[in-house]
Coordinates of C-alpha atoms and ligand atoms in Angstrom, one line a residue:
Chain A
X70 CA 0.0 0.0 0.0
X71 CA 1.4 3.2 -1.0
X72 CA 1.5 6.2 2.2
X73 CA -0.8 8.0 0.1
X74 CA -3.5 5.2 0.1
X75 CA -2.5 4.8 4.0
X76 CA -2.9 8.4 4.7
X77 CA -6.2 8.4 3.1
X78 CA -7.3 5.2 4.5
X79 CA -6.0 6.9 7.8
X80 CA -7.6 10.2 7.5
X81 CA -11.3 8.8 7.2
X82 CA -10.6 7.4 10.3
X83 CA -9.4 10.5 12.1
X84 CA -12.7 12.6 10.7
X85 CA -14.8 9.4 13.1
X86 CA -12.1 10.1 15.8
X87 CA -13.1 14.0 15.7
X88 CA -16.7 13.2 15.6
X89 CA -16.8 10.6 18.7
X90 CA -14.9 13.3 20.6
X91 CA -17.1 16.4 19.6
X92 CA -20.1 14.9 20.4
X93 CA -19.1 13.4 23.4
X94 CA -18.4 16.9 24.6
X95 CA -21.1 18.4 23.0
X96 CA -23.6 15.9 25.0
X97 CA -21.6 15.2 28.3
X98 CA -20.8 18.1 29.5
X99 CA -24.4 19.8 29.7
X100 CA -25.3 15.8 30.8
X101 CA -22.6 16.4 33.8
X102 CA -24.0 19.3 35.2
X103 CA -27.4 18.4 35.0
X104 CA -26.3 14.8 37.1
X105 CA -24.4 17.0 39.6
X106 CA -27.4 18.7 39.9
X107 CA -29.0 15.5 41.0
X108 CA -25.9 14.5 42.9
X109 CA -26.8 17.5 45.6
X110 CA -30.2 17.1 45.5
X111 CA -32.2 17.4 48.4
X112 CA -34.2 14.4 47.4
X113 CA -32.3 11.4 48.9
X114 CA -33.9 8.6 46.4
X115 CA -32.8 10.8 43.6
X116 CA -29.0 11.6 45.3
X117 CA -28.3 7.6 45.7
X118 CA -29.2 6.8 42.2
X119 CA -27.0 9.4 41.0
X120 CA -24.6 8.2 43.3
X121 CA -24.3 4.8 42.0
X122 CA -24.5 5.6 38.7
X123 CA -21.6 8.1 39.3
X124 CA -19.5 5.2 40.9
X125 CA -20.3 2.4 38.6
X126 CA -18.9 4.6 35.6
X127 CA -16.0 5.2 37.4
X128 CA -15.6 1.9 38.8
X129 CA -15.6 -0.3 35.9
X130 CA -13.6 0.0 32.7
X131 CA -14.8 2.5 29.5
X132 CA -14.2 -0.6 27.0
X133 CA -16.8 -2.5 29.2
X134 CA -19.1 0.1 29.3
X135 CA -19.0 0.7 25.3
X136 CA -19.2 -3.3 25.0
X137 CA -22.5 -3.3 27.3
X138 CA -24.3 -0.8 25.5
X139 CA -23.8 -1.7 22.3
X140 CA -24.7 -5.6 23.3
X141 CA -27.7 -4.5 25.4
X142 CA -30.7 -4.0 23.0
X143 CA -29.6 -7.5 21.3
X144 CA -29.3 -9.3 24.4
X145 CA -32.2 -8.4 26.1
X146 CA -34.8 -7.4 23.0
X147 CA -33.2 -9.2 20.2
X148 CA -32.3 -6.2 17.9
X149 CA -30.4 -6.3 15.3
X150 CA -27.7 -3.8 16.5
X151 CA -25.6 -3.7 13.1
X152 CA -26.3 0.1 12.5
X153 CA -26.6 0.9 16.6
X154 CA -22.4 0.7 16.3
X155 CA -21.8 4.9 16.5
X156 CA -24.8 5.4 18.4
X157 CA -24.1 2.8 20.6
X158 CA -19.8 4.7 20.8
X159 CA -21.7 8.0 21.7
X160 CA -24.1 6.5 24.3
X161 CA -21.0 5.4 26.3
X162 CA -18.6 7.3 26.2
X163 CA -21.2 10.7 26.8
X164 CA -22.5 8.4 29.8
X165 CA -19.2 7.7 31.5
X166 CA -17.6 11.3 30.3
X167 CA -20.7 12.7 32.1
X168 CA -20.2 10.9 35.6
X169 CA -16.7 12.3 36.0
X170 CA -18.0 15.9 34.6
X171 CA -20.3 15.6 37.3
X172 CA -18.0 15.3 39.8
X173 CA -16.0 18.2 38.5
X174 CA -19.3 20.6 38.5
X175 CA -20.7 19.1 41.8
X176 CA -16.7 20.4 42.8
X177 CA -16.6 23.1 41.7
X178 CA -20.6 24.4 43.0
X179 CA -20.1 23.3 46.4
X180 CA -16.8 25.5 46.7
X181 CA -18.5 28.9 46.1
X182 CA -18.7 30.9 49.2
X183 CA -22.1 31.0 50.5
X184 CA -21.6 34.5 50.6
X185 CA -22.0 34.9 46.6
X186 CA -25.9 33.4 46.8
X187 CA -26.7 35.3 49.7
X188 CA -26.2 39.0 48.4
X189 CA -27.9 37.6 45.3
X190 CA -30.6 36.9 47.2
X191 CA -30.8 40.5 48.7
X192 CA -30.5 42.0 45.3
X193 CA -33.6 39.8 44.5
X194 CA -31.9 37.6 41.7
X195 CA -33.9 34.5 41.6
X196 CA -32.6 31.4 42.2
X197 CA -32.3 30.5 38.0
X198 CA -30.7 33.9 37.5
X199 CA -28.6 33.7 40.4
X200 CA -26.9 30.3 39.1
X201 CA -26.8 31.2 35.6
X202 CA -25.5 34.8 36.1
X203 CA -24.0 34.7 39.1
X204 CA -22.8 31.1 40.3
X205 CA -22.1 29.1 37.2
X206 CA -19.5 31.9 35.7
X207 CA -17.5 31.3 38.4
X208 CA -18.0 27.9 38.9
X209 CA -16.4 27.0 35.3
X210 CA -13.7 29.5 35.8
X211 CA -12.8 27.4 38.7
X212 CA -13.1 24.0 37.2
X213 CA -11.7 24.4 33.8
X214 CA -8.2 23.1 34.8
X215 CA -10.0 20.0 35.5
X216 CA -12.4 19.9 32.4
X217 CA -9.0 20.3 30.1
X218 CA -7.8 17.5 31.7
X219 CA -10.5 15.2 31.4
X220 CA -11.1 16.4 27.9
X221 CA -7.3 15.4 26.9
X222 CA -7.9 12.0 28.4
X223 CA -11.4 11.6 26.2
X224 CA -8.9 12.5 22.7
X225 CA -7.1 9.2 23.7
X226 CA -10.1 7.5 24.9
X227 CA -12.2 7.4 21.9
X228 CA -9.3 4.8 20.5
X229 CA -10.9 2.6 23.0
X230 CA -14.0 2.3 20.1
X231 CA -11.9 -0.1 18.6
X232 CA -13.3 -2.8 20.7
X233 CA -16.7 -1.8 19.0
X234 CA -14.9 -2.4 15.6
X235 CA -15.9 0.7 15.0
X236 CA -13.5 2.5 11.7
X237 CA -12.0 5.4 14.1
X238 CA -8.1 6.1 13.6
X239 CA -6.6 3.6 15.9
X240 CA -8.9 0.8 14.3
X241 CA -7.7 1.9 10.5
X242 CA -4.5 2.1 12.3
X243 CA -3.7 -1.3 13.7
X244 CA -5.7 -3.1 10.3
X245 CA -3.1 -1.7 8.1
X246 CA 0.0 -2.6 10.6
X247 CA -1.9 -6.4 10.9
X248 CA -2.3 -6.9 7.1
X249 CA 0.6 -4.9 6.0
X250 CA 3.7 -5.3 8.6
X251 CA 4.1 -1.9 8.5
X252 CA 5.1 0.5 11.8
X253 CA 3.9 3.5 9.6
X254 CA 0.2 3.6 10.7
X255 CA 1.7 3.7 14.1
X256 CA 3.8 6.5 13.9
X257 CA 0.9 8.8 12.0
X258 CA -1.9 7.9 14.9
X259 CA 0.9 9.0 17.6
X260 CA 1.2 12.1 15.6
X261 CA -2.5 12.5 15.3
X262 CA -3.5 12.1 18.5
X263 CA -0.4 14.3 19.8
X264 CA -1.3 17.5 17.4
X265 CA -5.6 16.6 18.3
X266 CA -4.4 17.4 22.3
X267 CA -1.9 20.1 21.2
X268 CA -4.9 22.0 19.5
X269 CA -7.0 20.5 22.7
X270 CA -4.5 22.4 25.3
X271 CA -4.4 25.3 23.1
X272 CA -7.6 26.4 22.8
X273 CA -8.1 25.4 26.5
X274 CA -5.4 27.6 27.7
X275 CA -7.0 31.0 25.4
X276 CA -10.4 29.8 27.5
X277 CA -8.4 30.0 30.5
X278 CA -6.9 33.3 29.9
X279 CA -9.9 34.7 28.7
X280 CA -11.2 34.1 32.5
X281 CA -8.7 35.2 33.7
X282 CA -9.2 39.1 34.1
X283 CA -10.8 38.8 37.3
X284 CA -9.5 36.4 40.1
Chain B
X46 CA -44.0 55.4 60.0
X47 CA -42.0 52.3 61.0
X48 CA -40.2 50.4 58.3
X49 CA -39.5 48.2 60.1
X50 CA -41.1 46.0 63.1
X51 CA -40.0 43.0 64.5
X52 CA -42.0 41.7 67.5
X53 CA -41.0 39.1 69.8
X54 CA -38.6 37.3 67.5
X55 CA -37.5 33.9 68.3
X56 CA -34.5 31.9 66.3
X57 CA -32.6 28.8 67.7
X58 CA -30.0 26.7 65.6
X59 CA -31.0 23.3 66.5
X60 CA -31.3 23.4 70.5
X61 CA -29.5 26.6 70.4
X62 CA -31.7 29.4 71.5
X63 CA -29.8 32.6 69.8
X64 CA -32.5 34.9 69.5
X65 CA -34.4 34.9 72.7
X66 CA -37.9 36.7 72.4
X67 CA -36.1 40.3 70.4
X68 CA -38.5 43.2 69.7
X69 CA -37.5 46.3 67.7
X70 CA -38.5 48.4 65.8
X71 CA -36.9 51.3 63.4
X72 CA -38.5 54.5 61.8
X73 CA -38.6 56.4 59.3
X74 CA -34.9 58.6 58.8
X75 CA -33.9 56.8 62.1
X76 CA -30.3 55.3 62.6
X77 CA -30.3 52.4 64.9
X78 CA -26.9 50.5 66.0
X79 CA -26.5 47.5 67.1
X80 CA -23.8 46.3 69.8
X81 CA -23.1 43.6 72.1
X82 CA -20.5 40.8 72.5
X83 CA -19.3 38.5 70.3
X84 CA -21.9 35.0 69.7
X85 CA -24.6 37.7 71.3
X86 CA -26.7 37.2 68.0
X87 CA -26.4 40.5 66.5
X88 CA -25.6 39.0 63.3
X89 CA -28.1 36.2 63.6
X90 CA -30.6 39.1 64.1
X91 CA -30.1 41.0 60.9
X92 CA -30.2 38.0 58.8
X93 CA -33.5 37.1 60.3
X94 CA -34.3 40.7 59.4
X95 CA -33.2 40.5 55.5
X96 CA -34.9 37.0 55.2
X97 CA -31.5 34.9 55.1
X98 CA -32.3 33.0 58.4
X99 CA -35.6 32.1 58.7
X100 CA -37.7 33.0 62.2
X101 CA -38.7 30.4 64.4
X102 CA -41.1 32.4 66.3
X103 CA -42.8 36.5 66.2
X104 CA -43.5 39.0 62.9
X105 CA -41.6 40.8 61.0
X106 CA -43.2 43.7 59.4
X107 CA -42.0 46.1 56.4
X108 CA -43.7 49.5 56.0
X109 CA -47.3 47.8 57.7
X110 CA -46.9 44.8 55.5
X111 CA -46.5 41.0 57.1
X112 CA -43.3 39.3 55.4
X113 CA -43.5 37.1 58.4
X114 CA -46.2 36.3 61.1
X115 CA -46.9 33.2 63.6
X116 CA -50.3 31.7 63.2
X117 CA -52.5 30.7 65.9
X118 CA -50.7 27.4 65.8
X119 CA -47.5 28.4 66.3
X120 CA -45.7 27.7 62.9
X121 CA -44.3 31.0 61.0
X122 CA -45.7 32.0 57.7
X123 CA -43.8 34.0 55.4
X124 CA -45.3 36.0 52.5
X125 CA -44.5 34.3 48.9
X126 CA -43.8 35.6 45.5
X127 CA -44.6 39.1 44.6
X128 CA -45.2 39.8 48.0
X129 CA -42.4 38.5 49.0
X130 CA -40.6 40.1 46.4
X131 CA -42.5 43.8 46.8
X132 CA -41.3 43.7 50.6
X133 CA -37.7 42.8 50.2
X134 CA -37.0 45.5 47.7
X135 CA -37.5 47.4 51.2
X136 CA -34.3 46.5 52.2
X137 CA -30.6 46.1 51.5
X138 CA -27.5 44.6 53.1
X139 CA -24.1 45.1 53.6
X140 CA -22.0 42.4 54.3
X141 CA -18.6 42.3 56.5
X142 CA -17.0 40.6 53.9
X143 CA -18.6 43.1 51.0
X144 CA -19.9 39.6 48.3
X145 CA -19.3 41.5 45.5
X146 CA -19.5 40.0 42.4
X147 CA -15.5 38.9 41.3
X148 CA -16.6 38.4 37.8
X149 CA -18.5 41.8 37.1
X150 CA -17.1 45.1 36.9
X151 CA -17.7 47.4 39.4
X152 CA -20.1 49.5 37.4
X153 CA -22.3 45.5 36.5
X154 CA -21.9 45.1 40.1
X155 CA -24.0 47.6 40.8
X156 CA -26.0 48.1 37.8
X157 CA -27.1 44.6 37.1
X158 CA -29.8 43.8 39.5
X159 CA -31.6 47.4 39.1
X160 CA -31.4 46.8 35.5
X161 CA -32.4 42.7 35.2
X162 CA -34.0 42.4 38.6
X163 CA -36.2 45.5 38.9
X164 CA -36.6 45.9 34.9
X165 CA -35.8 49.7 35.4
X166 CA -34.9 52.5 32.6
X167 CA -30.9 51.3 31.6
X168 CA -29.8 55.0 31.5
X169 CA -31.4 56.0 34.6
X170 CA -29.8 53.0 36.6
X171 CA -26.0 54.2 35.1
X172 CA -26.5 57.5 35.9
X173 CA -27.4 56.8 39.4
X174 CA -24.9 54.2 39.7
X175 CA -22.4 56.9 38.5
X176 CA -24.0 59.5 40.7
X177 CA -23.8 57.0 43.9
X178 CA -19.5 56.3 42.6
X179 CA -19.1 60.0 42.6
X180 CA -20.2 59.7 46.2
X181 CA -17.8 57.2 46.9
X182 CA -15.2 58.6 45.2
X183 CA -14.5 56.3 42.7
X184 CA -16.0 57.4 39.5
X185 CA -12.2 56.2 38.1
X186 CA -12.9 52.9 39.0
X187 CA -16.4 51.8 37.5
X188 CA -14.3 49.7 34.9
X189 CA -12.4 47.9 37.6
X190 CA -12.9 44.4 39.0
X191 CA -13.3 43.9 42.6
X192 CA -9.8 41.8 42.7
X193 CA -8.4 45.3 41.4
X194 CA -9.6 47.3 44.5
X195 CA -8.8 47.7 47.8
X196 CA -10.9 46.5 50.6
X197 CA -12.4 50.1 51.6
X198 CA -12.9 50.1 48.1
X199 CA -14.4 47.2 47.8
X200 CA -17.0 47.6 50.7
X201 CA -17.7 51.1 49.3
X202 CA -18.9 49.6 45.7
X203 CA -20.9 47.3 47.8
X204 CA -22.7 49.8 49.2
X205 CA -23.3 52.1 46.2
X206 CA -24.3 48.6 44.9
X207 CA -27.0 48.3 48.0
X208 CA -28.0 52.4 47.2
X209 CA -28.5 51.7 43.8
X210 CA -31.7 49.1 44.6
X211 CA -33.3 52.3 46.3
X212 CA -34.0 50.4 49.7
X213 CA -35.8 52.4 52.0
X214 CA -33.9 50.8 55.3
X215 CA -30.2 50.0 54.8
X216 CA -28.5 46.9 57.1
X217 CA -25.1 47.0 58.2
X218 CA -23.3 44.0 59.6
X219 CA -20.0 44.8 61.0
X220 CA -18.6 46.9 57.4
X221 CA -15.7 47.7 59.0
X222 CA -14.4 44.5 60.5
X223 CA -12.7 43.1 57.6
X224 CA -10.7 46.3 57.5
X225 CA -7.4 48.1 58.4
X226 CA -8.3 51.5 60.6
X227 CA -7.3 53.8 58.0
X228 CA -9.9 52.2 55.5
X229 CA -12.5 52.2 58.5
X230 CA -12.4 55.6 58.5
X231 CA -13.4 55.9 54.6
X232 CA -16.3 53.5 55.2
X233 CA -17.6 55.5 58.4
X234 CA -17.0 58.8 56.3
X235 CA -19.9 57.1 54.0
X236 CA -21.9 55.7 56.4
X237 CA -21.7 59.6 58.5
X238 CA -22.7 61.4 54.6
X239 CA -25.6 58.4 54.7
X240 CA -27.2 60.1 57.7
X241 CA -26.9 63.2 57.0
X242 CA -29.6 62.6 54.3
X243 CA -31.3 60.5 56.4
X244 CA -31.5 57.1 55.0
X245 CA -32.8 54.9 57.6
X246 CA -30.1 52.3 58.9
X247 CA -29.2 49.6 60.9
X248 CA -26.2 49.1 62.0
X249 CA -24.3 45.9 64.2
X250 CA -20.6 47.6 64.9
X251 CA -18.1 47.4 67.5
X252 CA -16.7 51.0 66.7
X253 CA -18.5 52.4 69.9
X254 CA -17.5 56.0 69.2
X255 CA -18.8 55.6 66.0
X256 CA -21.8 54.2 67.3
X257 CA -22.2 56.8 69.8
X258 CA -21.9 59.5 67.0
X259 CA -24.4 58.4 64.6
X260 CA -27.2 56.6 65.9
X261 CA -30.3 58.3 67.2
X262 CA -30.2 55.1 69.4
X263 CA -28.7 52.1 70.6
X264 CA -29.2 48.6 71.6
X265 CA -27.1 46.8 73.8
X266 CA -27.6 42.8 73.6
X267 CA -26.3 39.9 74.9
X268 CA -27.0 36.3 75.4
X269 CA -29.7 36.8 72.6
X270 CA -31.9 39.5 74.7
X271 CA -31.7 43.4 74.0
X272 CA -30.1 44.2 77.2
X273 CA -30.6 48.0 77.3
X274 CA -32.1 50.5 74.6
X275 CA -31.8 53.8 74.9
X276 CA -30.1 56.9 73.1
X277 CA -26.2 57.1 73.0
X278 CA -26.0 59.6 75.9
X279 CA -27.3 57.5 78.0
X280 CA -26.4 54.2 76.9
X281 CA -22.5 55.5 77.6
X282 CA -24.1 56.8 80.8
X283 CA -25.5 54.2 81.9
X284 CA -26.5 52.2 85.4
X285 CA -27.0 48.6 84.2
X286 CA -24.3 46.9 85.4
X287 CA -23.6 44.6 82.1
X288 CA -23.9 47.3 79.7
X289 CA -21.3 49.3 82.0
X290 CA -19.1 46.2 82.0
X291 CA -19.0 45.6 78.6
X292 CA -18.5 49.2 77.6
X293 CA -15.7 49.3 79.7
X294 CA -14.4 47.2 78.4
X295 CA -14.1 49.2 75.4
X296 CA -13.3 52.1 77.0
X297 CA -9.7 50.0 78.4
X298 CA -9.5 49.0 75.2
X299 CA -9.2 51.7 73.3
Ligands
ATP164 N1 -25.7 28.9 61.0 C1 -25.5 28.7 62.3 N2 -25.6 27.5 62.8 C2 -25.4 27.3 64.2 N3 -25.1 28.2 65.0 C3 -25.0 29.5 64.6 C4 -25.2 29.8 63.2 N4 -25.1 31.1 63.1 C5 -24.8 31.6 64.3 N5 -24.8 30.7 65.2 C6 -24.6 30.9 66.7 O1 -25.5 31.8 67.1 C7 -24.9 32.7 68.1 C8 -25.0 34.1 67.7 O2 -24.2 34.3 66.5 P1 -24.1 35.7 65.8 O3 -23.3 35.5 64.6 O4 -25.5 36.3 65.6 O5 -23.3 36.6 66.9 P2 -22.8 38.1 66.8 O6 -23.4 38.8 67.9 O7 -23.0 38.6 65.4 O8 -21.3 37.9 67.1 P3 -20.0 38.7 66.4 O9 -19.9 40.0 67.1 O10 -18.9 37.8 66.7 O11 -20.3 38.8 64.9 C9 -23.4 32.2 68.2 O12 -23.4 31.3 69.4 C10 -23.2 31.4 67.0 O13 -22.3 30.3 67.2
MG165 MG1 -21.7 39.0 63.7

């Protein structure tokens, strides 16, 4: 195979690569904040579940997760889950991506002075505007250290969609090595996933600065 | 008129009784400070006051209106939604520690609730906003963040920021605490310019001269009881044993 052929063969995959990890952000993140909102509710019913959902996504390995949700609908309804494959990608990962956003939200909520609600309350704010204008602002400022780093772990993660079979760049990747005996494919999906994280930190550090006029 | 009327309040924290049976009232243009010892529940007494603890026991009464009252069987009702909103644009508070707004500007900080919360006229609320920084003497900083002021500074925006909701009774809890003496001064400067156009105030201090300057009266409290209440003369005059004690010790103090 020439590289050209490779590199094209490659690049299809890397466009799937960028598309598991957009919409995973794209879905988990609002997903995480509303679970932390259930993480600190008042209700306790509602605060367990989240609670054990929380753990068991962080308990138990990605690639299991991935595996039992694509499986699911066929082992317990029968369906034909040919075409469920990229749906099936985006389920999991959003699911378990959301469970550790959570986390990071619930964090970053609880560490805002009471004082901050409390004159929003005497200026009359109501309690929608006083987290959307007043609380959440700060909150993300606080946590984005933490949301770049889970966001460069999900670049490396979505290689875990090979075990779906599913044609991302490290499953194009390690075909061509298999039927080819070649390192090459290697080498570009290092390269790939390095520049994908070096763009990743990038645009997270502008974010960062952006926030960073007031401390 | 009395803005404000609080009869027979009662507030525990679990089996803590803090606020032991507290009746006060404030009028119109009046000036009412606040002292006592530390734990005394002077504190405790203004949040119940602004809403932010909520009354076990009594009424609590804005300009004739109920924003809180104890029914026959003995559980507090407060008023709800625009009621509750009408009489708590009655009030404002300042904070010891000033809860600005890090992420606003000074001039947002003071401008954004007026604007969003009370839906009033956008150039009216900047050019009373810039009216009320004039006042405070920082008209150069409405583009600053709080992180970029001092702490005077600081507690001065928050009160132009209180002003600027047009409360008719202003509460003070301890503004000057968090500060050096020098910035005490610029805040008691404000507070002294306050009451000399009369706005109606409440305020918990431990600057006794202050206190003594100011206020049309005092109350002394302790142990969750007012104590003595009388008028500064003869509140620093006076024969009750406990208020002498703990104004002395002030007086050796200072
Ligand atoms: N949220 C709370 N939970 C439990 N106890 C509280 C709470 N807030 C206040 N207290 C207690 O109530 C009592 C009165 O407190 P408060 O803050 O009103 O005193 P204070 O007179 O303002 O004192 P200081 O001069 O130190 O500010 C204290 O014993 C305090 O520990
Ligand atoms: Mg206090």
């Amino acid at each position: 195979m020439s590289f050209s052929t490779m590199l094209m063969q490659l690049s299809s995959g890397m466009v799937k690569t960028t598309g598991i990890f957009f919409w995973t952000i794209i879905l988990s993140l609002p997903l995480g904040l509303f679970v932390s909102f259930g993480r600190m509710s008042k209700n306790p019913v509602l605060k367990n579940i989240v609670k054990i959902y929380i753990s068991l996504m962080r308990g138990t390995p990605l690639m299991l997760q991935l595996m039992m949700v694509y499986y699911f609908p066929y082992l317990l309804f029968g369906m034909n889950i040919r075409t469920f494959r990229f749906p099936a990608i985006i389920i999991g990962f959003t699911i378990n991506y959301a469970a550790y956003f959570a986390e990071i939200f619930r964090s970053g909520i609880e560490s805002m002075p009471v004082g901050q609600y409390e004159a929003a309350k005497l200026l009359g704010y109501s309690k929608s505007q006083t987290f959307i204008k007043i609380i959440l602002p700060q909150v993300i400022k606080r946590i984005l250290p933490s949301i770049t780093n889970e966001v460069i772990t999900l670049v490396k993660d979505t290689s875990l969609a090979f075990s779906l079979a599913y044609m991302e760049m490290f499953t194009v990747a390690k075909q061509i090595v298999a039927k080819d005996a070649t390192f090459t494919p290697f080498i570009v999906a290092a390269v790939f996933y390095y520049v994908f994280n070096f763009v990743v930190a990038f645009v997270m550090e502008h974010f960062e600065k952006k926030l960073s006029y007031y401390r | 008129m009395n803005i404000l009327e609080m009869n027979h309040i009662h507030k525990s924290f679990g089996s803590l009784e803090v606020i032991k049976d507290i009746s006060l009232s404030v009028a119109e243009g009046e000036i009412l400070s606040i002292i006592g010892p530390s734990g005394s529940g002077k504190s405790t007494i203004l949040r119940c006051a602004t809403m932010l603890e909520t009354i076990n026991g009594g009424e609590i009464i804005y300009m004739g209106e109920k924003a809180a009252y104890t029914d026959s069987s003995g559980s507090v009702i407060y008023a709800k939604g625009d009621k509750a909103k009408k009489i708590n644009s009655n009030f404002g508070l300042v904070f010891q520690s000033f809860n600005l707004f890090p992420h606003y500007s000074v001039m947002k900080n003071i401008t954004d609730a007026p604007i969003h919360v009370q839906k009033r006229n956008k150039t009216d609320v900047f050019n009373q906003a810039r009216e009320l920084l004039e006042k405070m003497g920082l008209l150069d900083k409405a583009d600053y963040y709080p992180c970029q002021l001092s702490g005077g500074q600081q507690q001065r925006v928050s009160i132009a920021r209180a002003l600027c909701m047009n409360p008719k009774i202003l509460f003070f809890d301890e503004p000057t605490s968090a500060l050096d003496p020098e910035l005490t001064l610029e805040i008691l400067k404000v507070i002294r310019d306050l009451a000399k156009e009369h706005m109606t105030m409440v305020i918990v201090t431990h600057e006794m001269n202050f206190a003594k300057e100011v206020s049309n009266r005092i109350i002394f409290m302790e142990n969750g009881v007012i104590v003595e209440e009388t008028t500064p003369d003869k509140m620093f005059n006076s024969n009750n044993e406990r208020t002498k004690a703990f104004l002395g010790k002030y007086h050796n103090m200072g």
